[in-house]
């Protein structure tokens, strides 16, 4: 198995595991920006995902570089492409509702990887298939299997770009893991037996635009 396929393979394996015994194997520190168009419509999410040291080190093995220990965007481009393509099967771990309806995302654009201080960070813009105007927007970021743990950065974890001045942002981190399992049936964005275990650990973003 090549390192390029590592991320997708890990997640695929996780989907076949027993959620009752699920725990994270990959840790991601995220920042996200909700992007709006000139007409006030929500257009998509700009994600930046910094992987943990162990995953970063393993994923970078075997990648040829001109300068030892220094990775350019060009040298990391094949890995970035493979990672982004592998995320499609898992809905990019990003789930949105507007006007009470689930929204669909198109494939990511403007994606790239960067490596700094031993940490590999994936940047990409996830566009909505159809931009939508809504007084209430909800976005959740999580891995349904909880194989990957998404924790948002302490500083500026979520921001708005181009949103109408009246819009207010609310961000809720998952609690300490003692969430009532009832949330799995009440608040989740997915369906199917055990497919939404990770919803208990979802990062919740809400935007109200009165």
PDB file of N, CA, C and O in Angstrom, residues 30-59:
ATOM      1  N   UNK A  30      -8.389  21.478  13.332  1.00  0.00           N
ATOM      2  CA  UNK A  30      -9.011  22.143  12.190  1.00  0.00           C
ATOM      3  C   UNK A  30      -9.281  23.619  12.433  1.00  0.00           C
ATOM      4  O   UNK A  30      -9.461  24.063  13.569  1.00  0.00           O
ATOM      5  N   UNK A  31      -9.318  24.361  11.350  1.00  0.00           N
ATOM      6  CA  UNK A  31      -9.903  25.695  11.304  1.00  0.00           C
ATOM      7  C   UNK A  31     -10.777  25.734  10.054  1.00  0.00           C
ATOM      8  O   UNK A  31     -10.445  25.117   9.038  1.00  0.00           O
ATOM      9  N   UNK A  32     -11.888  26.439  10.141  1.00  0.00           N
ATOM     10  CA  UNK A  32     -12.806  26.495   9.016  1.00  0.00           C
ATOM     11  C   UNK A  32     -13.343  27.910   8.835  1.00  0.00           C
ATOM     12  O   UNK A  32     -13.500  28.657   9.807  1.00  0.00           O
ATOM     13  N   UNK A  33     -13.611  28.241   7.584  1.00  0.00           N
ATOM     14  CA  UNK A  33     -14.182  29.543   7.253  1.00  0.00           C
ATOM     15  C   UNK A  33     -15.403  29.319   6.369  1.00  0.00           C
ATOM     16  O   UNK A  33     -15.310  28.679   5.321  1.00  0.00           O
ATOM     17  N   UNK A  34     -16.535  29.832   6.811  1.00  0.00           N
ATOM     18  CA  UNK A  34     -17.748  29.742   6.015  1.00  0.00           C
ATOM     19  C   UNK A  34     -17.780  30.929   5.065  1.00  0.00           C
ATOM     20  O   UNK A  34     -17.712  32.088   5.495  1.00  0.00           O
ATOM     21  N   UNK A  35     -17.874  30.620   3.775  1.00  0.00           N
ATOM     22  CA  UNK A  35     -17.725  31.644   2.742  1.00  0.00           C
ATOM     23  C   UNK A  35     -19.075  31.982   2.120  1.00  0.00           C
ATOM     24  O   UNK A  35     -19.851  31.093   1.756  1.00  0.00           O
ATOM     25  N   UNK A  36     -19.320  33.288   1.972  1.00  0.00           N
ATOM     26  CA  UNK A  36     -20.556  33.784   1.382  1.00  0.00           C
ATOM     27  C   UNK A  36     -20.247  34.582   0.125  1.00  0.00           C
ATOM     28  O   UNK A  36     -19.189  35.207   0.004  1.00  0.00           O
ATOM     29  N   UNK A  37     -21.195  34.575  -0.815  1.00  0.00           N
ATOM     30  CA  UNK A  37     -21.061  35.335  -2.041  1.00  0.00           C
ATOM     31  C   UNK A  37     -21.566  36.756  -1.876  1.00  0.00           C
ATOM     32  O   UNK A  37     -22.140  37.118  -0.838  1.00  0.00           O
ATOM     33  N   UNK A  38     -21.372  37.596  -2.906  1.00  0.00           N
ATOM     34  CA  UNK A  38     -21.812  38.994  -2.854  1.00  0.00           C
ATOM     35  C   UNK A  38     -23.310  39.151  -2.612  1.00  0.00           C
ATOM     36  O   UNK A  38     -23.753  40.181  -2.076  1.00  0.00           O
ATOM     37  N   UNK A  39     -24.095  38.150  -3.009  1.00  0.00           N
ATOM     38  CA  UNK A  39     -25.541  38.219  -2.830  1.00  0.00           C
ATOM     39  C   UNK A  39     -25.995  37.710  -1.466  1.00  0.00           C
ATOM     40  O   UNK A  39     -27.192  37.617  -1.194  1.00  0.00           O
ATOM     41  N   UNK A  40     -25.042  37.359  -0.606  1.00  0.00           N
ATOM     42  CA  UNK A  40     -25.386  36.895   0.731  1.00  0.00           C
ATOM     43  C   UNK A  40     -25.675  35.418   0.824  1.00  0.00           C
ATOM     44  O   UNK A  40     -26.105  34.925   1.873  1.00  0.00           O
ATOM     45  N   UNK A  41     -25.414  34.668  -0.251  1.00  0.00           N
ATOM     46  CA  UNK A  41     -25.651  33.228  -0.239  1.00  0.00           C
ATOM     47  C   UNK A  41     -24.423  32.480   0.282  1.00  0.00           C
ATOM     48  O   UNK A  41     -23.282  32.857  -0.026  1.00  0.00           O
ATOM     49  N   UNK A  42     -24.662  31.445   1.044  1.00  0.00           N
ATOM     50  CA  UNK A  42     -23.582  30.585   1.535  1.00  0.00           C
ATOM     51  C   UNK A  42     -23.057  29.761   0.366  1.00  0.00           C
ATOM     52  O   UNK A  42     -23.821  29.086  -0.323  1.00  0.00           O
ATOM     53  N   UNK A  43     -21.736  29.812   0.127  1.00  0.00           N
ATOM     54  CA  UNK A  43     -21.165  29.150  -1.044  1.00  0.00           C
ATOM     55  C   UNK A  43     -20.309  27.933  -0.712  1.00  0.00           C
ATOM     56  O   UNK A  43     -20.076  27.083  -1.583  1.00  0.00           O
ATOM     57  N   UNK A  44     -19.798  27.834   0.517  1.00  0.00           N
ATOM     58  CA  UNK A  44     -18.983  26.681   0.850  1.00  0.00           C
ATOM     59  C   UNK A  44     -18.103  26.910   2.069  1.00  0.00           C
ATOM     60  O   UNK A  44     -18.207  27.941   2.745  1.00  0.00           O
ATOM     61  N   UNK A  45     -17.237  25.928   2.330  1.00  0.00           N
ATOM     62  CA  UNK A  45     -16.386  25.955   3.522  1.00  0.00           C
ATOM     63  C   UNK A  45     -14.925  25.845   3.122  1.00  0.00           C
ATOM     64  O   UNK A  45     -14.539  24.962   2.347  1.00  0.00           O
ATOM     65  N   UNK A  46     -14.121  26.739   3.656  1.00  0.00           N
ATOM     66  CA  UNK A  46     -12.673  26.659   3.491  1.00  0.00           C
ATOM     67  C   UNK A  46     -12.112  25.929   4.703  1.00  0.00           C
ATOM     68  O   UNK A  46     -12.200  26.422   5.830  1.00  0.00           O
ATOM     69  N   UNK A  47     -11.550  24.752   4.475  1.00  0.00           N
ATOM     70  CA  UNK A  47     -11.015  23.934   5.564  1.00  0.00           C
ATOM     71  C   UNK A  47      -9.486  23.976   5.583  1.00  0.00           C
ATOM     72  O   UNK A  47      -8.836  24.011   4.530  1.00  0.00           O
ATOM     73  N   UNK A  48      -8.933  23.901   6.779  1.00  0.00           N
ATOM     74  CA  UNK A  48      -7.507  23.641   6.983  1.00  0.00           C
ATOM     75  C   UNK A  48      -7.411  22.588   8.073  1.00  0.00           C
ATOM     76  O   UNK A  48      -7.841  22.823   9.210  1.00  0.00           O
ATOM     77  N   UNK A  49      -6.850  21.423   7.712  1.00  0.00           N
ATOM     78  CA  UNK A  49      -6.767  20.302   8.643  1.00  0.00           C
ATOM     79  C   UNK A  49      -5.302  19.948   8.893  1.00  0.00           C
ATOM     80  O   UNK A  49      -4.600  19.479   7.995  1.00  0.00           O
ATOM     81  N   UNK A  50      -4.856  20.142  10.113  1.00  0.00           N
ATOM     82  CA  UNK A  50      -3.486  19.800  10.508  1.00  0.00           C
ATOM     83  C   UNK A  50      -3.499  18.425  11.163  1.00  0.00           C
ATOM     84  O   UNK A  50      -4.176  18.210  12.176  1.00  0.00           O
ATOM     85  N   UNK A  51      -2.744  17.482  10.576  1.00  0.00           N
ATOM     86  CA  UNK A  51      -2.721  16.115  11.086  1.00  0.00           C
ATOM     87  C   UNK A  51      -1.714  15.969  12.225  1.00  0.00           C
ATOM     88  O   UNK A  51      -0.753  16.740  12.340  1.00  0.00           O
ATOM     89  N   UNK A  52      -1.927  14.970  13.040  1.00  0.00           N
ATOM     90  CA  UNK A  52      -1.027  14.735  14.168  1.00  0.00           C
ATOM     91  C   UNK A  52       0.361  14.339  13.677  1.00  0.00           C
ATOM     92  O   UNK A  52       0.551  13.943  12.526  1.00  0.00           O
ATOM     93  N   UNK A  53       1.336  14.453  14.558  1.00  0.00           N
ATOM     94  CA  UNK A  53       2.736  14.212  14.206  1.00  0.00           C
ATOM     95  C   UNK A  53       2.965  12.819  13.638  1.00  0.00           C
ATOM     96  O   UNK A  53       3.674  12.646  12.641  1.00  0.00           O
ATOM     97  N   UNK A  54       2.368  11.813  14.263  1.00  0.00           N
ATOM     98  CA  UNK A  54       2.609  10.441  13.833  1.00  0.00           C
ATOM     99  C   UNK A  54       2.072  10.205  12.421  1.00  0.00           C
ATOM    100  O   UNK A  54       2.755   9.630  11.574  1.00  0.00           O
ATOM    101  N   UNK A  55       0.846  10.657  12.176  1.00  0.00           N
ATOM    102  CA  UNK A  55       0.274  10.484  10.848  1.00  0.00           C
ATOM    103  C   UNK A  55       1.078  11.263   9.817  1.00  0.00           C
ATOM    104  O   UNK A  55       1.358  10.772   8.720  1.00  0.00           O
ATOM    105  N   UNK A  56       1.468  12.488  10.165  1.00  0.00           N
ATOM    106  CA  UNK A  56       2.228  13.326   9.246  1.00  0.00           C
ATOM    107  C   UNK A  56       3.537  12.667   8.854  1.00  0.00           C
ATOM    108  O   UNK A  56       3.901  12.616   7.674  1.00  0.00           O
ATOM    109  N   UNK A  57       4.244  12.139   9.834  1.00  0.00           N
ATOM    110  CA  UNK A  57       5.531  11.496   9.577  1.00  0.00           C
ATOM    111  C   UNK A  57       5.368  10.282   8.673  1.00  0.00           C
ATOM    112  O   UNK A  57       6.121  10.100   7.706  1.00  0.00           O
ATOM    113  N   UNK A  58       4.365   9.458   8.948  1.00  0.00           N
ATOM    114  CA  UNK A  58       4.163   8.252   8.156  1.00  0.00           C
ATOM    115  C   UNK A  58       3.748   8.590   6.729  1.00  0.00           C
ATOM    116  O   UNK A  58       4.219   7.986   5.766  1.00  0.00           O
ATOM    117  N   UNK A  59       2.867   9.564   6.590  1.00  0.00           N
ATOM    118  CA  UNK A  59       2.366   9.925   5.266  1.00  0.00           C
ATOM    119  C   UNK A  59       3.460  10.495   4.369  1.00  0.00           C
ATOM    120  O   UNK A  59       3.405  10.358   3.142  1.00  0.00           O
TER     121      UNK A  59
END
